[in-house]
């Protein structure tokens, strides 16, 4: 019944969120003269959420939000060297090698025999294309979709584009909010593969129960879960 | 013979480059204490080109390049208020209304009767999606392709995706370098519709002569030119 399996990328195929957390810690260190660490990280988060509609997801928007937050919480007392340091934090993030998560390649290798595989990720076009290239995973995917949002309408467009019915589509990812709920809503299937760190903005407060939903503990379990779907 | 007509967006469908020039002028004003206007604009351009591989095209990368240039040319003497002002220049760019160029809607209206129309634009995903939505032109297009680059390989991928032969594909745009040459190279057709301002990075030094190439002075001429192709 399932014909297409789509994978989220960040924190599903490869490590992402820990790099943002590392960057936040470096940012907090730079801001310690002005504010305690946990407060500057909270201020940064608020700035990011406020800018999300304008900037979208990705490292460039994160860099701009760090700069904006630094100006605000230092009451414009931050010096130019610290701004330089913030730019450097972003450059470092962009140049990180891609760390593929354990079990991913085995699962892709197995599933590509029987399904059309798709990568469906939110984020910045340049960031995500670069990560995919560095990962060496691109040959597994029939189609790559880099989306500015992962809401119901965005998945509906993707599923139409792939020329399958929602019931023939399975999405896997680490975000219940972005990878699971909108797809179930459309009549598709979803598997949640949790990652040990989730960005606050991606968290939801309730549990998911649905006939077309499965909870994995690790990506290596999905082959078994798909058989039972 | 031609089945698909693809349009570049920035400075082909709507005004773009003048907003960057305006922003450069504002940036140069901020930098006047440190450097004459033409020099700071030149320094900014060099920073942009240097960052292009890392940031790609779009306003967020431009904002980051302005900040980096300001730090460098002021020898880190720039104050936090000026950095704030640079962020504001970027916000203003992002919030500009979309100005559709004269003749565009008439041409789209006419061509959509006989061809599949595509928008194929370089740039930032969020920026371009927002501009398309604001423009109200989205209903003309069968497919939207937001590309991180417009090189031969990128067009080859697009043409494959559209399931036509290169000889059935016509690209129109204001950049000889990005919209015309790579498409001709692949065996496609191209029409150059010049815009009165072209970003330095998009300029080429030679003229184009090719059986599948036409030069328009204005978009209103393309209906006539296509008939003769």
Short mmCIF file of C-alpha atoms in Angstrom, two decimals:
data_model
loop_
_atom_site.label_atom_id
_atom_site.label_comp_id
_atom_site.label_asym_id
_atom_site.label_seq_id
_atom_site.Cartn_x
_atom_site.Cartn_y
_atom_site.Cartn_z
CA UNK A 1 0.00 0.00 0.00
CA UNK A 2 2.82 2.41 0.87
CA UNK A 3 4.68 3.49 -2.28
CA UNK A 4 6.71 6.51 -1.19
CA UNK A 5 8.69 6.86 2.02
CA UNK A 6 9.84 10.35 2.90
CA UNK A 7 12.57 11.09 5.42
CA UNK A 8 13.11 14.24 7.36
CA UNK A 9 16.83 15.12 7.29
CA UNK A 10 18.00 17.18 10.29
CA UNK A 11 18.25 14.90 13.36
CA UNK A 12 16.64 12.04 11.43
CA UNK A 13 19.36 11.30 8.84
CA UNK A 14 22.14 13.41 10.34
CA UNK A 15 23.10 15.40 13.43
CA UNK A 16 21.83 18.97 13.47
CA UNK A 17 20.29 20.29 16.68
CA UNK A 18 23.40 19.65 18.84
CA UNK A 19 25.32 22.09 16.61
CA UNK A 20 22.72 24.77 17.33
CA UNK A 21 22.95 24.01 21.07
CA UNK A 22 26.74 24.26 20.94
CA UNK A 23 26.40 27.60 19.13
CA UNK A 24 23.93 28.86 21.74
CA UNK A 25 26.44 28.02 24.46
CA UNK A 26 29.16 29.97 22.67
CA UNK A 27 26.75 32.86 22.24
CA UNK A 28 25.86 32.75 25.95
CA UNK A 29 29.56 32.92 26.85
CA UNK A 30 29.96 36.05 24.74
CA UNK A 31 26.97 37.62 26.52
CA UNK A 32 28.00 36.79 30.08
CA UNK A 33 29.04 40.39 30.83
CA UNK A 34 25.48 41.47 30.18
CA UNK A 35 23.24 38.60 31.21
CA UNK A 36 23.33 35.15 32.87
CA UNK A 37 23.71 32.28 30.40
CA UNK A 38 20.22 30.81 30.63
CA UNK A 39 18.64 34.25 30.13
CA UNK A 40 20.62 35.12 27.01
CA UNK A 41 19.76 31.69 25.52
CA UNK A 42 16.10 32.36 26.27
CA UNK A 43 16.32 35.82 24.70
CA UNK A 44 17.92 34.32 21.61
CA UNK A 45 15.12 31.77 21.32
CA UNK A 46 12.49 34.51 21.54
CA UNK A 47 14.26 36.48 18.79
CA UNK A 48 14.43 33.38 16.58
CA UNK A 49 10.70 32.68 16.96
CA UNK A 50 9.89 36.32 16.28
CA UNK A 51 11.99 36.24 13.08
CA UNK A 52 10.87 32.83 11.84
CA UNK A 53 8.21 34.20 9.48
CA UNK A 54 10.70 36.62 7.97
CA UNK A 55 13.88 34.51 7.93
CA UNK A 56 12.65 30.93 7.78
CA UNK A 57 14.80 28.12 9.18
CA UNK A 58 18.55 27.82 8.83
CA UNK A 59 21.92 29.08 9.92
CA UNK A 60 21.86 32.52 8.25
CA UNK A 61 18.66 33.49 10.07
CA UNK A 62 20.14 32.09 13.28
CA UNK A 63 23.25 34.28 12.83
CA UNK A 64 21.12 37.37 12.26
CA UNK A 65 19.02 36.52 15.33
CA UNK A 66 22.17 36.13 17.44
CA UNK A 67 23.39 39.56 16.33
CA UNK A 68 20.01 41.18 16.97
CA UNK A 69 19.79 39.58 20.43
CA UNK A 70 23.34 40.67 21.30
CA UNK A 71 22.54 44.28 20.39
CA UNK A 72 19.34 44.21 22.43
CA UNK A 73 20.53 42.51 25.61
CA UNK A 74 23.75 44.53 25.75
CA UNK A 75 21.72 47.70 25.29
CA UNK A 76 23.97 48.42 22.31
CA UNK A 77 27.10 48.18 24.46
CA UNK A 78 28.38 45.06 22.69
CA UNK A 79 31.60 45.72 20.80
CA UNK A 80 32.43 44.97 17.19
CA UNK A 81 34.82 42.14 18.10
CA UNK A 82 31.96 40.24 19.73
CA UNK A 83 29.84 40.67 16.59
CA UNK A 84 32.75 39.28 14.61
CA UNK A 85 32.80 36.32 16.97
CA UNK A 86 29.08 35.74 16.35
CA UNK A 87 29.70 35.65 12.59
CA UNK A 88 32.48 33.14 13.25
CA UNK A 89 30.08 30.92 15.24
CA UNK A 90 27.84 30.79 12.16
CA UNK A 91 30.70 30.08 9.73
CA UNK A 92 31.81 27.20 11.91
CA UNK A 93 28.30 25.75 11.86
CA UNK A 94 28.18 25.97 8.07
CA UNK A 95 31.47 24.20 7.69
CA UNK A 96 30.82 21.28 10.02
CA UNK A 97 31.13 17.88 8.42
CA UNK A 98 27.88 15.93 8.18
CA UNK A 99 27.51 13.18 10.80
CA UNK A 100 25.12 10.52 9.54
CA UNK A 101 23.15 8.95 12.37
CA UNK A 102 23.73 5.26 13.21
CA UNK A 103 21.57 2.82 11.25
CA UNK A 104 20.50 5.32 8.58
CA UNK A 105 22.40 3.89 5.63
CA UNK A 106 21.32 0.32 6.36
CA UNK A 107 17.68 1.40 6.45
CA UNK A 108 17.92 3.44 3.23
CA UNK A 109 19.71 0.58 1.49
CA UNK A 110 16.98 -1.86 2.49
CA UNK A 111 13.98 0.37 1.79
CA UNK A 112 15.15 1.60 -1.62
CA UNK A 113 14.55 -1.95 -2.96
CA UNK A 114 10.78 -1.68 -2.46
CA UNK A 115 9.89 2.00 -2.19
CA UNK A 116 10.49 5.35 -3.83
CA UNK A 117 12.51 7.29 -1.23
CA UNK A 118 12.20 11.03 -0.78
CA UNK A 119 14.02 13.49 1.44
CA UNK A 120 11.65 16.15 2.78
CA UNK A 121 13.31 18.74 4.94
CA UNK A 122 12.65 22.20 6.23
CA UNK A 123 15.41 24.72 6.12
CA UNK A 124 17.64 26.91 4.06
CA UNK A 125 18.12 25.81 0.44
CA UNK A 126 21.90 26.26 0.38
CA UNK A 127 22.45 24.73 3.85
CA UNK A 128 20.41 21.63 3.09
CA UNK A 129 21.77 21.04 -0.42
CA UNK A 130 25.28 21.28 0.97
CA UNK A 131 24.57 18.86 3.79
CA UNK A 132 22.98 16.36 1.41
CA UNK A 133 26.00 16.53 -0.86
CA UNK A 134 28.45 16.15 2.03
CA UNK A 135 26.42 13.24 3.41
CA UNK A 136 26.80 11.17 0.24
CA UNK A 137 23.20 9.97 0.75
CA UNK A 138 21.76 11.76 -2.31
CA UNK A 139 21.80 8.66 -4.53
CA UNK A 140 19.19 6.99 -2.32
CA UNK A 141 16.57 9.62 -3.07
CA UNK A 142 14.25 9.77 -6.01
CA UNK A 143 13.26 13.32 -5.07
CA UNK A 144 14.53 16.03 -2.71
CA UNK A 145 12.09 18.54 -1.30
CA UNK A 146 13.46 21.48 0.64
CA UNK A 147 10.46 23.17 2.20
CA UNK A 148 10.09 26.56 3.82
CA UNK A 149 7.44 25.07 6.11
CA UNK A 150 6.11 21.60 6.94
CA UNK A 151 2.45 22.30 7.42
CA UNK A 152 -0.47 20.32 6.01
CA UNK A 153 -0.65 22.40 2.82
CA UNK A 154 3.07 21.88 2.18
CA UNK A 155 2.79 18.10 2.49
CA UNK A 156 -0.38 18.11 0.37
CA UNK A 157 1.60 19.85 -2.39
CA UNK A 158 4.49 17.40 -2.07
CA UNK A 159 2.20 14.35 -2.17
CA UNK A 160 0.41 15.70 -5.26
CA UNK A 161 3.75 16.37 -6.86
CA UNK A 162 4.85 12.76 -6.18
CA UNK A 163 1.65 11.60 -7.85
CA UNK A 164 0.55 9.22 -5.09
CA UNK A 165 -2.47 9.14 -2.77
CA UNK A 166 -1.87 10.27 0.83
CA UNK A 167 -2.50 6.68 1.98
CA UNK A 168 0.46 5.59 -0.19
CA UNK A 169 2.78 8.06 1.54
CA UNK A 170 4.79 7.46 4.73
CA UNK A 171 6.75 10.22 6.46
CA UNK A 172 9.47 9.54 9.04
CA UNK A 173 11.12 12.10 11.23
CA UNK A 174 12.04 13.31 14.66
CA UNK A 175 9.41 16.04 14.97
CA UNK A 176 5.87 15.06 15.95
CA UNK A 177 4.80 18.59 15.08
CA UNK A 178 6.40 18.85 11.63
CA UNK A 179 6.83 15.27 10.40
CA UNK A 180 3.94 13.37 11.95
CA UNK A 181 0.81 15.42 12.70
CA UNK A 182 0.35 17.20 9.33
CA UNK A 183 0.84 13.93 7.42
CA UNK A 184 -1.65 11.98 9.57
CA UNK A 185 -4.11 14.83 9.13
CA UNK A 186 -3.89 14.37 5.34
CA UNK A 187 -4.49 10.62 5.55
CA UNK A 188 -0.85 9.59 5.22
CA UNK A 189 1.25 7.33 7.43
CA UNK A 190 3.91 8.51 9.85
CA UNK A 191 6.65 7.08 12.04
CA UNK A 192 8.23 9.13 14.78
CA UNK A 193 11.93 8.50 15.32
CA UNK A 194 12.86 10.58 18.35
CA UNK A 195 16.18 12.34 18.71
CA UNK A 196 17.64 13.06 22.12
CA UNK A 197 17.51 16.84 21.58
CA UNK A 198 14.49 18.64 20.13
CA UNK A 199 14.29 22.35 19.45
CA UNK A 200 11.66 24.01 21.68
CA UNK A 201 9.70 25.21 18.68
CA UNK A 202 9.21 21.63 17.43
CA UNK A 203 7.83 20.27 20.72
CA UNK A 204 4.20 19.36 21.30
CA UNK A 205 2.66 18.71 24.70
CA UNK A 206 0.44 15.72 23.94
CA UNK A 207 0.91 12.12 22.82
CA UNK A 208 -0.07 10.89 19.38
CA UNK A 209 -2.39 7.91 18.88
CA UNK A 210 -3.55 7.05 15.37
CA UNK A 211 -4.05 3.93 13.30
CA UNK A 212 -1.52 5.15 10.73
CA UNK A 213 1.07 6.19 13.29
CA UNK A 214 3.94 4.19 14.76
CA UNK A 215 6.45 5.16 17.39
CA UNK A 216 10.02 3.95 16.92
CA UNK A 217 12.77 4.18 19.48
CA UNK A 218 15.46 4.05 16.82
CA UNK A 219 15.59 4.16 13.01
CA UNK A 220 16.69 0.50 12.92
CA UNK A 221 13.17 -0.48 14.05
CA UNK A 222 11.36 1.05 11.08
CA UNK A 223 11.78 -1.94 8.74
CA UNK A 224 9.82 -4.06 11.20
CA UNK A 225 7.25 -1.32 11.84
CA UNK A 226 6.59 -0.79 8.12
CA UNK A 227 5.85 -4.50 7.64
CA UNK A 228 3.04 -4.20 10.17
CA UNK A 229 1.48 -1.08 8.67
CA UNK B 1 8.24 22.57 -30.74
CA UNK B 2 8.57 24.60 -27.53
CA UNK B 3 6.41 23.09 -24.78
CA UNK B 4 7.65 24.70 -21.58
CA UNK B 5 8.51 28.36 -21.08
CA UNK B 6 10.45 29.20 -17.95
CA UNK B 7 10.73 32.72 -16.54
CA UNK B 8 13.40 34.08 -14.31
CA UNK B 9 11.76 36.13 -11.54
CA UNK B 10 14.01 38.89 -10.11
CA UNK B 11 14.20 41.77 -12.60
CA UNK B 12 12.32 39.73 -15.19
CA UNK B 13 8.88 39.46 -13.55
CA UNK B 14 9.40 41.98 -10.77
CA UNK B 15 11.77 44.68 -9.52
CA UNK B 16 14.68 43.40 -7.44
CA UNK B 17 18.13 44.78 -8.17
CA UNK B 18 17.17 48.44 -7.52
CA UNK B 19 16.31 47.49 -3.92
CA UNK B 20 19.81 46.09 -3.47
CA UNK B 21 21.30 49.26 -4.96
CA UNK B 22 19.21 51.39 -2.61
CA UNK B 23 20.40 49.27 0.29
CA UNK B 24 24.03 49.63 -0.82
CA UNK B 25 23.60 53.41 -0.83
CA UNK B 26 22.23 53.34 2.71
CA UNK B 27 25.12 51.12 3.75
CA UNK B 28 27.62 53.49 2.14
CA UNK B 29 26.10 56.40 4.10
CA UNK B 30 26.60 54.51 7.34
CA UNK B 31 30.23 53.87 6.42
CA UNK B 32 31.14 57.41 5.36
CA UNK B 33 33.13 58.07 8.54
CA UNK B 34 35.45 55.24 7.58
CA UNK B 35 35.58 55.14 3.80
CA UNK B 36 34.38 57.03 0.69
CA UNK B 37 31.03 55.75 -0.66
CA UNK B 38 32.28 54.04 -3.81
CA UNK B 39 34.96 52.18 -1.86
CA UNK B 40 32.62 50.80 0.77
CA UNK B 41 30.22 49.64 -1.95
CA UNK B 42 33.12 47.92 -3.67
CA UNK B 43 34.22 46.29 -0.42
CA UNK B 44 30.67 45.08 0.15
CA UNK B 45 30.58 43.54 -3.33
CA UNK B 46 33.85 41.70 -2.70
CA UNK B 47 32.49 40.33 0.58
CA UNK B 48 29.31 39.17 -1.15
CA UNK B 49 31.21 37.33 -3.85
CA UNK B 50 33.49 35.75 -1.27
CA UNK B 51 30.46 34.54 0.72
CA UNK B 52 28.36 33.39 -2.24
CA UNK B 53 29.39 29.74 -1.99
CA UNK B 54 28.58 29.70 1.72
CA UNK B 55 25.48 31.90 1.84
CA UNK B 56 23.95 31.59 -1.61
CA UNK B 57 21.79 34.41 -3.02
CA UNK B 58 19.27 36.43 -1.05
CA UNK B 59 18.70 39.14 1.51
CA UNK B 60 19.89 37.27 4.63
CA UNK B 61 23.31 36.62 3.12
CA UNK B 62 23.42 40.24 1.95
CA UNK B 63 22.71 41.42 5.51
CA UNK B 64 25.48 39.23 6.90
CA UNK B 65 27.88 40.49 4.22
CA UNK B 66 27.02 44.11 5.09
CA UNK B 67 27.77 43.44 8.76
CA UNK B 68 31.03 41.66 7.96
CA UNK B 69 32.12 44.48 5.64
CA UNK B 70 31.24 47.13 8.23
CA UNK B 71 33.36 45.39 10.85
CA UNK B 72 36.28 45.07 8.46
CA UNK B 73 36.36 48.52 6.90
CA UNK B 74 35.79 50.27 10.24
CA UNK B 75 38.63 48.21 11.72
CA UNK B 76 36.11 47.13 14.37
CA UNK B 77 35.38 50.73 15.32
CA UNK B 78 31.78 50.58 14.08
CA UNK B 79 29.30 50.95 16.92
CA UNK B 80 26.35 48.74 17.80
CA UNK B 81 23.79 51.31 16.66
CA UNK B 82 25.18 51.17 13.13
CA UNK B 83 24.91 47.36 13.16
CA UNK B 84 21.30 47.77 14.24
CA UNK B 85 20.81 50.10 11.29
CA UNK B 86 22.23 47.48 8.93
CA UNK B 87 19.73 44.91 10.25
CA UNK B 88 17.00 47.48 9.65
CA UNK B 89 18.13 47.93 6.03
CA UNK B 90 17.62 44.19 5.53
CA UNK B 91 14.21 44.12 7.23
CA UNK B 92 13.05 46.93 5.00
CA UNK B 93 14.14 45.00 1.91
CA UNK B 94 12.23 41.94 3.08
CA UNK B 95 9.07 43.88 3.63
CA UNK B 96 8.99 45.76 0.32
CA UNK B 97 5.87 45.23 -1.73
CA UNK B 98 6.42 43.37 -5.00
CA UNK B 99 6.43 45.61 -8.08
CA UNK B 100 5.50 43.59 -11.14
CA UNK B 101 7.26 44.87 -14.25
CA UNK B 102 5.18 46.42 -17.06
CA UNK B 103 3.86 43.97 -19.63
CA UNK B 104 4.49 40.85 -17.54
CA UNK B 105 0.89 39.90 -16.78
CA UNK B 106 -0.24 40.36 -20.39
CA UNK B 107 2.55 38.08 -21.61
CA UNK B 108 1.85 35.39 -18.97
CA UNK B 109 -1.87 35.56 -19.75
CA UNK B 110 -1.22 35.06 -23.45
CA UNK B 111 1.46 32.35 -23.18
CA UNK B 112 -0.37 30.21 -20.65
CA UNK B 113 -2.89 29.34 -23.38
CA UNK B 114 -0.32 27.42 -25.40
CA UNK B 115 2.56 26.53 -23.09
CA UNK B 116 3.32 25.11 -19.66
CA UNK B 117 4.77 28.05 -17.74
CA UNK B 118 7.45 27.64 -15.10
CA UNK B 119 9.14 30.11 -12.77
CA UNK B 120 12.84 29.31 -12.36
CA UNK B 121 14.64 31.62 -10.00
CA UNK B 122 17.83 31.70 -8.02
CA UNK B 123 17.70 32.90 -4.47
CA UNK B 124 16.57 32.30 -0.96
CA UNK B 125 13.63 29.91 -0.54
CA UNK B 126 11.71 32.08 1.93
CA UNK B 127 12.40 35.37 0.08
CA UNK B 128 11.28 34.01 -3.28
CA UNK B 129 8.19 32.17 -2.02
CA UNK B 130 7.10 35.33 -0.27
CA UNK B 131 7.62 37.49 -3.34
CA UNK B 132 5.70 35.05 -5.53
CA UNK B 133 2.81 35.06 -3.09
CA UNK B 134 2.80 38.86 -2.82
CA UNK B 135 2.97 39.16 -6.62
CA UNK B 136 -0.26 37.23 -7.16
CA UNK B 137 1.37 35.64 -10.23
CA UNK B 138 1.56 32.11 -8.80
CA UNK B 139 -1.57 30.86 -10.60
CA UNK B 140 0.17 31.27 -13.97
CA UNK B 141 2.82 28.71 -13.15
CA UNK B 142 2.61 24.98 -13.51
CA UNK B 143 5.82 24.59 -11.55
CA UNK B 144 8.04 26.78 -9.36
CA UNK B 145 11.74 26.03 -9.13
CA UNK B 146 13.81 27.93 -6.59
CA UNK B 147 17.41 27.08 -7.36
CA UNK B 148 20.56 27.62 -5.34
CA UNK B 149 22.45 28.03 -8.63
CA UNK B 150 21.60 28.41 -12.32
CA UNK B 151 24.38 26.46 -13.93
CA UNK B 152 24.06 23.91 -16.71
CA UNK B 153 23.64 20.99 -14.29
CA UNK B 154 20.86 22.82 -12.47
CA UNK B 155 18.91 23.45 -15.68
CA UNK B 156 19.54 19.88 -16.84
CA UNK B 157 17.92 18.66 -13.62
CA UNK B 158 14.98 21.02 -14.03
CA UNK B 159 14.39 20.04 -17.66
CA UNK B 160 14.52 16.33 -16.75
CA UNK B 161 12.09 16.99 -13.93
CA UNK B 162 9.69 18.72 -16.33
CA UNK B 163 9.90 15.67 -18.57
CA UNK B 164 10.65 17.54 -21.81
CA UNK B 165 13.59 17.54 -24.17
CA UNK B 166 15.95 20.54 -23.95
CA UNK B 167 14.78 21.61 -27.44
CA UNK B 168 11.24 21.88 -26.06
CA UNK B 169 12.36 24.24 -23.30
CA UNK B 170 12.62 28.03 -23.54
CA UNK B 171 14.12 30.16 -20.76
CA UNK B 172 13.61 33.91 -20.50
CA UNK B 173 15.40 36.24 -18.17
CA UNK B 174 17.53 39.29 -17.64
CA UNK B 175 20.84 37.53 -17.06
CA UNK B 176 22.82 36.30 -20.05
CA UNK B 177 25.08 34.45 -17.65
CA UNK B 178 22.39 32.67 -15.59
CA UNK B 179 19.31 32.51 -17.82
CA UNK B 180 20.69 32.28 -21.35
CA UNK B 181 24.12 30.66 -21.69
CA UNK B 182 23.59 27.49 -19.62
CA UNK B 183 20.28 26.77 -21.38
CA UNK B 184 21.73 27.25 -24.89
CA UNK B 185 24.59 24.98 -23.90
CA UNK B 186 22.08 22.23 -23.09
CA UNK B 187 20.29 22.60 -26.43
CA UNK B 188 17.42 24.70 -25.13
CA UNK B 189 16.07 28.04 -26.36
CA UNK B 190 16.62 31.36 -24.60
CA UNK B 191 15.41 34.94 -24.82
CA UNK B 192 17.27 37.73 -23.09
CA UNK B 193 15.06 40.47 -21.67
CA UNK B 194 17.47 43.08 -20.36
CA UNK B 195 16.84 45.10 -17.23
CA UNK B 196 18.34 48.55 -16.80
CA UNK B 197 20.37 47.46 -13.76
CA UNK B 198 22.37 44.23 -13.62
CA UNK B 199 24.35 43.02 -10.64
CA UNK B 200 28.08 42.93 -11.41
CA UNK B 201 28.25 39.21 -10.72
CA UNK B 202 25.70 38.50 -13.48
CA UNK B 203 27.49 40.44 -16.20
CA UNK B 204 29.35 38.86 -19.09
CA UNK B 205 31.72 40.67 -21.37
CA UNK B 206 30.79 39.18 -24.75
CA UNK B 207 27.72 39.15 -26.99
CA UNK B 208 25.63 36.06 -27.57
CA UNK B 209 24.89 34.71 -31.04
CA UNK B 210 23.10 31.42 -31.39
CA UNK B 211 20.32 29.96 -33.56
CA UNK B 212 18.19 29.28 -30.49
CA UNK B 213 18.77 32.69 -28.95
CA UNK B 214 16.73 35.87 -29.33
CA UNK B 215 17.34 39.31 -27.89
CA UNK B 216 14.31 41.28 -26.73
CA UNK B 217 14.31 44.91 -25.74
CA UNK B 218 11.21 44.46 -23.60
CA UNK B 219 9.07 41.55 -22.41
CA UNK B 220 6.18 42.69 -24.64
CA UNK B 221 8.24 41.60 -27.68
CA UNK B 222 8.53 37.96 -26.66
CA UNK B 223 5.19 36.83 -28.13
CA UNK B 224 6.41 37.89 -31.55
CA UNK B 225 9.88 36.42 -31.01
CA UNK B 226 8.51 33.03 -29.93
CA UNK B 227 6.45 32.78 -33.14
CA UNK B 228 9.65 33.04 -35.14
CA UNK B 229 11.58 30.43 -33.15
#
